[in-house]
PDB file of C-alpha atoms in Angstrom:
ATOM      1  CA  UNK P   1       0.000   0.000   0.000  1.00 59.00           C
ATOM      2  CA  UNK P   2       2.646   2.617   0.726  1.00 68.00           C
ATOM      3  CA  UNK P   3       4.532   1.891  -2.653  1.00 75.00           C
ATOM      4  CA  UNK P   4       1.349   2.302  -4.977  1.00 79.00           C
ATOM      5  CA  UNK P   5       1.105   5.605  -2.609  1.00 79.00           C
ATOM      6  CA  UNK P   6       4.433   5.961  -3.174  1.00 82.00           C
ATOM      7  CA  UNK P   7       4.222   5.477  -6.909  1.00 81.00           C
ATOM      8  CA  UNK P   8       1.460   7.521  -6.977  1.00 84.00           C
ATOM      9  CA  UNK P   9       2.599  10.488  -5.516  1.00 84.00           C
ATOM     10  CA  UNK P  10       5.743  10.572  -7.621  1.00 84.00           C
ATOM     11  CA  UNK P  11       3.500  10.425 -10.987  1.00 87.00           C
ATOM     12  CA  UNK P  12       1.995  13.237  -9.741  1.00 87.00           C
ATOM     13  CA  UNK P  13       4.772  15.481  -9.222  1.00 85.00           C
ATOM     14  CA  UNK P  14       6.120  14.937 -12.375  1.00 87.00           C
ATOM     15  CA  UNK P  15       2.866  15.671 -13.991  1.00 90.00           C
ATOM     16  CA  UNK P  16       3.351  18.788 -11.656  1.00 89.00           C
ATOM     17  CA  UNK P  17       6.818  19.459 -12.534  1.00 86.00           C
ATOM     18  CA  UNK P  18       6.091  18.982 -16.384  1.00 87.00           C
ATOM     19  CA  UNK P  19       2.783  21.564 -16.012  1.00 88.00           C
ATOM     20  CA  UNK P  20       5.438  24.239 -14.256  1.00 85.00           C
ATOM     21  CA  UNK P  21       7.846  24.044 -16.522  1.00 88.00           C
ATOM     22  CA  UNK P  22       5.848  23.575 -19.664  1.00 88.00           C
ATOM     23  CA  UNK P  23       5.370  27.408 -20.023  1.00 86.00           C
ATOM     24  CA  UNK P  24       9.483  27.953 -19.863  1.00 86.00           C
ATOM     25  CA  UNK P  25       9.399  25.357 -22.984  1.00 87.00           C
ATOM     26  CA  UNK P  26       7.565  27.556 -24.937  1.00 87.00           C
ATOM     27  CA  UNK P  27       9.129  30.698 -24.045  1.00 87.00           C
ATOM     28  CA  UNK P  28      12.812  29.406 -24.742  1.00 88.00           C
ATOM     29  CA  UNK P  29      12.242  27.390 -27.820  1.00 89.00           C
ATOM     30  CA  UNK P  30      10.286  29.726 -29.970  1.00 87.00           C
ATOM     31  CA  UNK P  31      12.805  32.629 -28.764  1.00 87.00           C
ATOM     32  CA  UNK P  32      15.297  31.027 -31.359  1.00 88.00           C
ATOM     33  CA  UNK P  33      12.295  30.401 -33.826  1.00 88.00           C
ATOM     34  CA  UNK P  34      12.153  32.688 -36.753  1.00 84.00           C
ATOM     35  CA  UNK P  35       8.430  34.318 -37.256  1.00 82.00           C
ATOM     36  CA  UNK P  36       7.488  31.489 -39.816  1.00 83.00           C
ATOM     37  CA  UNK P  37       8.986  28.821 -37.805  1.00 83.00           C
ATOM     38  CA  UNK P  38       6.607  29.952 -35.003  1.00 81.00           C
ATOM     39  CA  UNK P  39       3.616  29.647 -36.806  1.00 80.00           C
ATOM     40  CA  UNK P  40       4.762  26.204 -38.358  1.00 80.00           C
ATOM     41  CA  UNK P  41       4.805  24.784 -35.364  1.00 80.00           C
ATOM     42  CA  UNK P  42       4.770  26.561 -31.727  1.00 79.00           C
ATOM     43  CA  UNK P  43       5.267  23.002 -29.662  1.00 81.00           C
ATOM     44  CA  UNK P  44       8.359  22.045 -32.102  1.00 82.00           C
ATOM     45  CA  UNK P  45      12.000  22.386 -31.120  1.00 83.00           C
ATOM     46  CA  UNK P  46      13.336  24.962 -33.783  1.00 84.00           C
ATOM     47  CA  UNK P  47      14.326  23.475 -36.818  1.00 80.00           C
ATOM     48  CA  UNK P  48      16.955  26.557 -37.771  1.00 81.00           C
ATOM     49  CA  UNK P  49      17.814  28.056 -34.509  1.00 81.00           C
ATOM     50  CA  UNK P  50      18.815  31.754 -34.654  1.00 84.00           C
ATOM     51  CA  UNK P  51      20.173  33.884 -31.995  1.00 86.00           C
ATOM     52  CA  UNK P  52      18.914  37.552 -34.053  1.00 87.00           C
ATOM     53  CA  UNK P  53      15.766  37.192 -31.824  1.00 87.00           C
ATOM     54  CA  UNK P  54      18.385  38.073 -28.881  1.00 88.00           C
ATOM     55  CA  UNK P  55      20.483  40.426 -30.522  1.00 88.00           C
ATOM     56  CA  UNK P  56      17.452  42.459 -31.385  1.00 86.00           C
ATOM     57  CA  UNK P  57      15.963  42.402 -28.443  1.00 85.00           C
ATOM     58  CA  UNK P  58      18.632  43.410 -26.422  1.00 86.00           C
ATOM     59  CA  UNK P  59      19.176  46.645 -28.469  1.00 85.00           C
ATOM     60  CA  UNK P  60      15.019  47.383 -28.112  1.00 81.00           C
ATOM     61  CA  UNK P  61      15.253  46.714 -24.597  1.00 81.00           C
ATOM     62  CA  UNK P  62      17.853  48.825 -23.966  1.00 85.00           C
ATOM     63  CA  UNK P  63      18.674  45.649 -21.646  1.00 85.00           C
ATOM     64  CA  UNK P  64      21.855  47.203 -19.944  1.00 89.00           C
ATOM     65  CA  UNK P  65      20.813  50.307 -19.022  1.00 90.00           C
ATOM     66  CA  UNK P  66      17.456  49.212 -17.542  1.00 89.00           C
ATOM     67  CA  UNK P  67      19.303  46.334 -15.439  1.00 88.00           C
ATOM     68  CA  UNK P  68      20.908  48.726 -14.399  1.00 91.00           C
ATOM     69  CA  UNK P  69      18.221  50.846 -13.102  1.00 92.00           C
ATOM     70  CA  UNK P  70      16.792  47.536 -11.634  1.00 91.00           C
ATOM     71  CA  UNK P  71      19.915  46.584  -9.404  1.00 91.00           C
ATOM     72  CA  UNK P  72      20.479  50.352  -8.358  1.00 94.00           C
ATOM     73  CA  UNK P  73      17.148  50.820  -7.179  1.00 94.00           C
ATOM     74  CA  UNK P  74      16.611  47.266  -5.739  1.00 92.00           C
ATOM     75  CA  UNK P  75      20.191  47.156  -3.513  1.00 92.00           C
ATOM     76  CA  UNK P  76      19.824  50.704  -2.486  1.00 95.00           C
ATOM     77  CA  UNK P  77      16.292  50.491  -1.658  1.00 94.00           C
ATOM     78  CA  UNK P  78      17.039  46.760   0.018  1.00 94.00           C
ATOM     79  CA  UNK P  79      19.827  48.005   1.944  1.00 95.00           C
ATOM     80  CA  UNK P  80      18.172  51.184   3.244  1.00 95.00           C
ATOM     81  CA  UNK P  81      14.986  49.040   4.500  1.00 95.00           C
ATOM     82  CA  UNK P  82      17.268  46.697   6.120  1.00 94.00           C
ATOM     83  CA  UNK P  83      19.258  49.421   7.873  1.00 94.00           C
ATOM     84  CA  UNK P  84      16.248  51.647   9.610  1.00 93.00           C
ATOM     85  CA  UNK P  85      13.637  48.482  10.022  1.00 93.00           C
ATOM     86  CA  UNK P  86      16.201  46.548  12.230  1.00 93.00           C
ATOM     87  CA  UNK P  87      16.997  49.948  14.210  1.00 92.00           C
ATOM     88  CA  UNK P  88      13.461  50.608  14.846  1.00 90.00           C
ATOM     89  CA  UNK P  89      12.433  47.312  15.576  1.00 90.00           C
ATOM     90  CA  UNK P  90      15.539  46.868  18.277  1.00 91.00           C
ATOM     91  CA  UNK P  91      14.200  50.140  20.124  1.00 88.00           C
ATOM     92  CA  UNK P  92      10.823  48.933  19.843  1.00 87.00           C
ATOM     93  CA  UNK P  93      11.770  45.502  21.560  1.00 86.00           C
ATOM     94  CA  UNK P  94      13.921  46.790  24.178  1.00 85.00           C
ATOM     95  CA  UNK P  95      12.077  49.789  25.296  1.00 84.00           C
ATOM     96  CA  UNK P  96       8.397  48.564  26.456  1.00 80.00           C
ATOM     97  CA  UNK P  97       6.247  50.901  26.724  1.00 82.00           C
ATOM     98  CA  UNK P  98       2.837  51.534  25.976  1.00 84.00           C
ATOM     99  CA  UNK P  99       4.171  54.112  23.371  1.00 84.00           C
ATOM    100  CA  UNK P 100       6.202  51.352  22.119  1.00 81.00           C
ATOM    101  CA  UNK P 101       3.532  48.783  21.543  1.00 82.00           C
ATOM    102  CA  UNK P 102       1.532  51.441  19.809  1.00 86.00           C
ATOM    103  CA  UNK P 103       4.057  52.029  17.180  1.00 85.00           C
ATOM    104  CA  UNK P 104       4.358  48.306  16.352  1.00 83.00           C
ATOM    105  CA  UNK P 105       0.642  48.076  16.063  1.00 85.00           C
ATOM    106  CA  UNK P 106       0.657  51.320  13.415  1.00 85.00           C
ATOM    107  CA  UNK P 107       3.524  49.719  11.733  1.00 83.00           C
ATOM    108  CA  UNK P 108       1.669  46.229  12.024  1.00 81.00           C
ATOM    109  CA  UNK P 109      -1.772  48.151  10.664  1.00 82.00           C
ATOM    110  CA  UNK P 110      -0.043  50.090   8.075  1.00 81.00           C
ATOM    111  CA  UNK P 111       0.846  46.671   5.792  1.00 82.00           C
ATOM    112  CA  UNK P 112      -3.166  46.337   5.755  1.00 82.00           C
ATOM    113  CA  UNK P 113      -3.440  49.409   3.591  1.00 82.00           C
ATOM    114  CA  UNK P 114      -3.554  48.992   0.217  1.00 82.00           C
ATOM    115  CA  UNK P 115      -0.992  50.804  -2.214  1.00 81.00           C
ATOM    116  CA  UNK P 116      -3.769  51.899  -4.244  1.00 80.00           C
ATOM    117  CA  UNK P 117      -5.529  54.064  -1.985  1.00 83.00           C
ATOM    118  CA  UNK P 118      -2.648  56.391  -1.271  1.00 84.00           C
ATOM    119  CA  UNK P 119      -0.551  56.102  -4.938  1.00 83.00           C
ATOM    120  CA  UNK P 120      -2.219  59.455  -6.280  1.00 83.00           C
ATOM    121  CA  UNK P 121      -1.794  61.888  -3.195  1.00 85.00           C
ATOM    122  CA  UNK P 122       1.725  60.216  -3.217  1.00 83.00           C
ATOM    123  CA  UNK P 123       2.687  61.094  -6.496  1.00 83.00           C
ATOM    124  CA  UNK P 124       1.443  64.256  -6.483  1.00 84.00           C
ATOM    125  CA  UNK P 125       2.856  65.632  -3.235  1.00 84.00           C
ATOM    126  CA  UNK P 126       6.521  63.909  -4.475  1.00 82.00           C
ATOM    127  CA  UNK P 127       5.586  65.608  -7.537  1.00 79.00           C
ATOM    128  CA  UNK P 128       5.929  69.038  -5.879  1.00 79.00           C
ATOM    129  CA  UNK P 129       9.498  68.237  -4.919  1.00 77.00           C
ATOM    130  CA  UNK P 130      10.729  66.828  -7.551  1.00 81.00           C
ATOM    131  CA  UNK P 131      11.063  63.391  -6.311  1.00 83.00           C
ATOM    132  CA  UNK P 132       9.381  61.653  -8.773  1.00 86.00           C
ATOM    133  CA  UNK P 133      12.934  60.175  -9.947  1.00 89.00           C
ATOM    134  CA  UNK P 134      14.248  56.594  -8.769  1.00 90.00           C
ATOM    135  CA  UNK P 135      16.064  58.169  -5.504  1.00 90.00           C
ATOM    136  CA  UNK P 136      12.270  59.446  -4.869  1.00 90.00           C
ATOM    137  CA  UNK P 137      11.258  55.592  -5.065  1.00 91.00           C
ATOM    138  CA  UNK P 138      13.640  53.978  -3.286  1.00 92.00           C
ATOM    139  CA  UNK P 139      12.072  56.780  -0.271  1.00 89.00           C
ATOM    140  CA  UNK P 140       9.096  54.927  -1.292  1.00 90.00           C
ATOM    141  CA  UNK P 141      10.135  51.777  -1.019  1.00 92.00           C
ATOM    142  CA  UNK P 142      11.111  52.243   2.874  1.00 91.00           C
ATOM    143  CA  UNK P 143       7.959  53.584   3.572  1.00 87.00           C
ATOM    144  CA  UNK P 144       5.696  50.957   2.147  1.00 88.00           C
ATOM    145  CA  UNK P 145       8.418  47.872   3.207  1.00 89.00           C
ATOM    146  CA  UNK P 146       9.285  49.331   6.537  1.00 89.00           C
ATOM    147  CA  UNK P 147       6.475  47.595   8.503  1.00 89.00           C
ATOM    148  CA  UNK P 148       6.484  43.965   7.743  1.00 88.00           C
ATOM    149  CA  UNK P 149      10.661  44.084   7.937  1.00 90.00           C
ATOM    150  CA  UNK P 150      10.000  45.566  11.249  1.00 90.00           C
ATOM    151  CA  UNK P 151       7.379  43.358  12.509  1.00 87.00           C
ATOM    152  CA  UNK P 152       9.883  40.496  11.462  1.00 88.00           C
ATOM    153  CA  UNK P 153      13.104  41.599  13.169  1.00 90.00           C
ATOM    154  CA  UNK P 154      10.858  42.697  16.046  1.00 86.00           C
ATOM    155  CA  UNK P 155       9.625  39.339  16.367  1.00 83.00           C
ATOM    156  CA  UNK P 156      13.057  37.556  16.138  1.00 85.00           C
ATOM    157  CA  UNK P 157      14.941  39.848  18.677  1.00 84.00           C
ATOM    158  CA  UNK P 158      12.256  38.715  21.157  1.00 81.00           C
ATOM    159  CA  UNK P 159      14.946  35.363  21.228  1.00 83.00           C
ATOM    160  CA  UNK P 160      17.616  37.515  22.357  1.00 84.00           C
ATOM    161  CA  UNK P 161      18.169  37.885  25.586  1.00 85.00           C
ATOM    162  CA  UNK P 162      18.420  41.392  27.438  1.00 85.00           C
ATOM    163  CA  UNK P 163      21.338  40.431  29.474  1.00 85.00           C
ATOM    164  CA  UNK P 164      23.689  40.714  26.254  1.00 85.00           C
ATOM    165  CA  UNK P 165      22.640  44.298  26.164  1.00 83.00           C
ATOM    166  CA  UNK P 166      23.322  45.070  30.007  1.00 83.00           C
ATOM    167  CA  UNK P 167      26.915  42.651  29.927  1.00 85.00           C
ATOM    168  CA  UNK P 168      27.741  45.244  26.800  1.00 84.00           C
ATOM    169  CA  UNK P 169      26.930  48.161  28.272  1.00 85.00           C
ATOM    170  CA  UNK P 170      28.870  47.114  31.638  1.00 82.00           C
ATOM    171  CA  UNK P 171      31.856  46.821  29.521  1.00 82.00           C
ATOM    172  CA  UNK P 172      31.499  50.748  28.370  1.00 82.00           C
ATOM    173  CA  UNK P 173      29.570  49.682  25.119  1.00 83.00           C
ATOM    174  CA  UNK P 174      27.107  52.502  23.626  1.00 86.00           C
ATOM    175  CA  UNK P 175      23.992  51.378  22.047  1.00 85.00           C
ATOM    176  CA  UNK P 176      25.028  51.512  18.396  1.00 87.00           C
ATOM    177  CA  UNK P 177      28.079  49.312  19.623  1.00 88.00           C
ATOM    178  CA  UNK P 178      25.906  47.124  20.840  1.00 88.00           C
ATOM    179  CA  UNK P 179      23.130  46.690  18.008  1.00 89.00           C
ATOM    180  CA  UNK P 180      26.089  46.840  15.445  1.00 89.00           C
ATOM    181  CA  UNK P 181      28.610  44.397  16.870  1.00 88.00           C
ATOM    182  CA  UNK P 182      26.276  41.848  19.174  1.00 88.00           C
ATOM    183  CA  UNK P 183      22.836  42.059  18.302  1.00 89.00           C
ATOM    184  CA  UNK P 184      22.952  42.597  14.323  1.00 91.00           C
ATOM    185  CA  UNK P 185      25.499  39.899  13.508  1.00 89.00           C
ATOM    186  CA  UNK P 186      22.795  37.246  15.383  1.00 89.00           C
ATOM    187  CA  UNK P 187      19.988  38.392  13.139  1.00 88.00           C
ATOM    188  CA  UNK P 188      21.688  37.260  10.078  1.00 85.00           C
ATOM    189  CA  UNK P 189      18.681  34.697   9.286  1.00 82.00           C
ATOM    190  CA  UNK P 190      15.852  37.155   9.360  1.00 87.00           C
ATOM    191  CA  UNK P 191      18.248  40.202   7.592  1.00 89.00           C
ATOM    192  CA  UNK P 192      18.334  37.543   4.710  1.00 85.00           C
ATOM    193  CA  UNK P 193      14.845  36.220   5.224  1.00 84.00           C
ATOM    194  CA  UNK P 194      14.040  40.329   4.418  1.00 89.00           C
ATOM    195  CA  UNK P 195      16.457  40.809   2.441  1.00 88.00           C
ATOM    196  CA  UNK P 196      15.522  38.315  -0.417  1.00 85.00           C
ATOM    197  CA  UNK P 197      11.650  39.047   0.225  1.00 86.00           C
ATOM    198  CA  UNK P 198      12.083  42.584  -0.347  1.00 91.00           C
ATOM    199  CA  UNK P 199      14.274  41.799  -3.297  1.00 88.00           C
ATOM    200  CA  UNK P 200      11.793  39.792  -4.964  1.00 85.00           C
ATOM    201  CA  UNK P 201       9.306  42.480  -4.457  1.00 89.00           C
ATOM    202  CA  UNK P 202      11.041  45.560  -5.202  1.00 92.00           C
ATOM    203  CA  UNK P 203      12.873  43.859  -8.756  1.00 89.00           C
ATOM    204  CA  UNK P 204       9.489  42.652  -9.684  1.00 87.00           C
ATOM    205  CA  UNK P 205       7.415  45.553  -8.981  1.00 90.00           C
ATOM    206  CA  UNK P 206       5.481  47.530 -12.308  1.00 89.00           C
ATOM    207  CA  UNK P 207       3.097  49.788 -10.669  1.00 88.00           C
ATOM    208  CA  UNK P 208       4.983  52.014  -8.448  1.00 90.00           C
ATOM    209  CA  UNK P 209       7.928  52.885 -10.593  1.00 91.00           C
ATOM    210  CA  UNK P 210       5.471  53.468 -13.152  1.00 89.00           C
ATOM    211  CA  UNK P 211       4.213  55.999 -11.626  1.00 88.00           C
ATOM    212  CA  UNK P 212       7.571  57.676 -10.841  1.00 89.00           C
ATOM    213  CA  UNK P 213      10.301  57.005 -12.933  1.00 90.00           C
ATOM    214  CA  UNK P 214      10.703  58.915 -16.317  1.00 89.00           C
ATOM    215  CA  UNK P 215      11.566  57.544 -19.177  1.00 85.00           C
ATOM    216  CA  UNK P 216      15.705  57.247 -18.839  1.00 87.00           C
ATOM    217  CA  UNK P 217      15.036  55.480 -15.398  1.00 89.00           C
ATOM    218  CA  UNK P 218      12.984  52.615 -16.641  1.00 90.00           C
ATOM    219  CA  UNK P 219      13.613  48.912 -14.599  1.00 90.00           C
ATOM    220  CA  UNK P 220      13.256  45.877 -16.700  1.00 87.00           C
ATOM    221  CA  UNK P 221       9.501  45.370 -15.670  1.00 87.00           C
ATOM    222  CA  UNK P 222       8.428  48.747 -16.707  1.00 89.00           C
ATOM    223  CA  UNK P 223      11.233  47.826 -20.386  1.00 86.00           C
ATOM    224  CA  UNK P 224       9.328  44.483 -20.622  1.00 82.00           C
ATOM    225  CA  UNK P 225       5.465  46.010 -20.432  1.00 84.00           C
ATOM    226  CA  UNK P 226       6.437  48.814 -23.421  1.00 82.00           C
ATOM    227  CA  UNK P 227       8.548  46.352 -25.204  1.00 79.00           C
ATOM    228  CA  UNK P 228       6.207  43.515 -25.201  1.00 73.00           C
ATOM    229  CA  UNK P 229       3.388  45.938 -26.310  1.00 72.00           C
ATOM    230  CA  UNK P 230       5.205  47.196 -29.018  1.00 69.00           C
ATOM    231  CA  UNK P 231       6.423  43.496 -30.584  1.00 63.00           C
ATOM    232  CA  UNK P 232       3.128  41.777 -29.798  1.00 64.00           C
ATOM    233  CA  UNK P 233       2.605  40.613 -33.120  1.00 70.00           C
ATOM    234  CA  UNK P 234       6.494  40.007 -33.555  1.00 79.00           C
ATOM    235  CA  UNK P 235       6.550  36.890 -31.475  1.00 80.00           C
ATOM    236  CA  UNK P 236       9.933  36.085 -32.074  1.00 80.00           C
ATOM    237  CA  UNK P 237      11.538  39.389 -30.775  1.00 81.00           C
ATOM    238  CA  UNK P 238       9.029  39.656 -27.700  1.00 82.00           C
ATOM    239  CA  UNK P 239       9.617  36.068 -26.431  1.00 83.00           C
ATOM    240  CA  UNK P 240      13.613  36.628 -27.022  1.00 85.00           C
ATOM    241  CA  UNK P 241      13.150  39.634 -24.573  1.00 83.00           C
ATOM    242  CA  UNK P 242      10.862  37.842 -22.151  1.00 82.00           C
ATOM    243  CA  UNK P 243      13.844  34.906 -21.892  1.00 86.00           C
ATOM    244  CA  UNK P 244      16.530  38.276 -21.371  1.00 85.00           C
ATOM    245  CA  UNK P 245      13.975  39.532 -18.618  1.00 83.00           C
ATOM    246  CA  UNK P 246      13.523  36.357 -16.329  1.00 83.00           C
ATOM    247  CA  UNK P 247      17.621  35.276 -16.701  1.00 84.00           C
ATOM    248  CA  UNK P 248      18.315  37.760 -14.303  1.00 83.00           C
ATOM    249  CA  UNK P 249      15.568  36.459 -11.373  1.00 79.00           C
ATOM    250  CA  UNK P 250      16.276  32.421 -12.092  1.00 81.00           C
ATOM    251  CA  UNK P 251      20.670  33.485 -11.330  1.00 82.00           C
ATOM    252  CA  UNK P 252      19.296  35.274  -8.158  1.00 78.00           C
ATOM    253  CA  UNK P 253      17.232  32.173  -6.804  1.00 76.00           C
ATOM    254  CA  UNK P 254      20.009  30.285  -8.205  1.00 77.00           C
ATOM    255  CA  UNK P 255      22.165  31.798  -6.045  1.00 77.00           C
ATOM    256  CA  UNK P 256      20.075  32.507  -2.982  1.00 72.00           C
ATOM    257  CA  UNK P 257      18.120  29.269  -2.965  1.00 70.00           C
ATOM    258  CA  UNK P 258      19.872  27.507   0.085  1.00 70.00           C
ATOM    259  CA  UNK P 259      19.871  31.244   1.690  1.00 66.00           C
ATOM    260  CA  UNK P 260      15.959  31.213   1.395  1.00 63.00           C
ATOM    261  CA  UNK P 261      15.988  27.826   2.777  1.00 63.00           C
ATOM    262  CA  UNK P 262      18.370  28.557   5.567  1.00 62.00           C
ATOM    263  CA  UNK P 263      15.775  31.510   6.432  1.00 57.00           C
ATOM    264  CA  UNK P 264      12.563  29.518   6.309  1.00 54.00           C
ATOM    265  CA  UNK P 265      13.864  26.669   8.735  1.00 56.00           C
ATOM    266  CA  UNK P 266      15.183  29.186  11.081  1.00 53.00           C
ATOM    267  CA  UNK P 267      12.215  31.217  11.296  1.00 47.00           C
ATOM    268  CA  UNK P 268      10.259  28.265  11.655  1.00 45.00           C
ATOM    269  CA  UNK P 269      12.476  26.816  14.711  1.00 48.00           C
ATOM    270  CA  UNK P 270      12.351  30.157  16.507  1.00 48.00           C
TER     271      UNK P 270
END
């Protein structure tokens, strides 16, 4: 009984596996299709492969330049959220205080709030100082990401006992000394648990940037939704730009996957 569960279970993640990655198939094959190739046969491997499609594409794109903008905007934006949310969540844990707990609840409240309800009084009162401009958005970014990194590293340094804090200062330690050197170096987990959840976020985000960046600023979402209108009916070119888009997010969870893990099993222990 538990092999023909067994057996069972294992044809259906395949089946699984083969729906997930059926879609990639597509995309990658009939990138190196020419346009008459495509319509001979979308499910076919291509018969005369041709790398154009990419060379094309990455000109449109302006692929460089708006990777570029991406990893500018996502680091700076990822590093400045990182930076304030595990300050304000270490003050918030180690002073109690009824004015203490009332900040966490606003912070906890504000990720209830959608985006949408504050985007045009947002834009226009950035607008009026010129911060409509991808320094303006990574502003943005803290503001709307602040709250859940902050309810996270709040919730983590609850593990961490007080008495490192009082042995520190005993020894002459300030409290940046102590945050910088004892208690930030034990939060690695969580910082990369944030870290890789804002990063997903920010990188893929279309809605905010387009609402603030001009033209010369453009991230590879905001490239791919102009591009991909433009070359609908080109297939070839647009599905050569959609394989140049996602290359960038598969080498990050390449790269990050055991980091992702690492933070899920942690946060799940504590």
């Amino acid at each position: 009984m538990k092999k023909t569960s067994r057996l069972l279970l294992g044809i259906f993640g395949l089946l699984l596996g083969i729906v997930w990655i059926f879609p990639f198939y597509m995309i990658l094959t009939n990138s190196f299709k020419t346009p008459k190739g495509i319509f001979a046969s979308v499910l076919s491997l291509p018969v005369q492969a041709t790398t154009e499609n990419y060379k094309n594409s990455f000109k449109a794109l302006d692929f460089m330049s708006s990777l570029g903008h991406s990893f500018l905007i996502t680091l700076v934006s990822v590093l400045i959220i990182v930076f304030f949310s595990s300050m304000a969540a270490y003050a918030l844990q180690r002073n109690k205080s009824k004015l203490s707990g009332a900040l966490l609840m606003l912070f906890a409240s504000a990720m209830l709030i959608p985006f949408q309800t504050v985007m045009i009084p947002l834009t226009a009162n950035f607008g009026h100082v010129h911060m409509l401009n991808m320094w303006g958005l990574m502003f943005m970014y803290l503001g709307f990401d602040a709250s859940l990194s902050i309810f996270l590293y709040q919730g983590t340094m609850g593990s961490i006992p007080i008495a490192m804090d009082e042995s520190a200062e005993l020894e002459g330690a300030n409290r940046f000394q102590i945050f910088f050197k004892i208690i930030f170096p034990m939060l690695t987990p969580i910082t990369v648990t944030v870290g890789i959840l804002n990063i997903i976020a920010i990188w893929n985000d279309y809605l905010l940037p387009s609402l603030v960046l001009p033209q010369n600023q453009y991230t590879i979402p905001l490239q791919m939704f102009f591009f991909f209108g433009q070359y609908t009916k080109q297939w070839h070119l647009a599905l050569a730009g959609l394989t140049l888009s996602i290359i960038p997010v598969i080498l990050f969870y390449a790269f990050a996957q055991r980091y992702i893990i690492k933070g899920v099993t942690d946060g799940a222990v504590k």
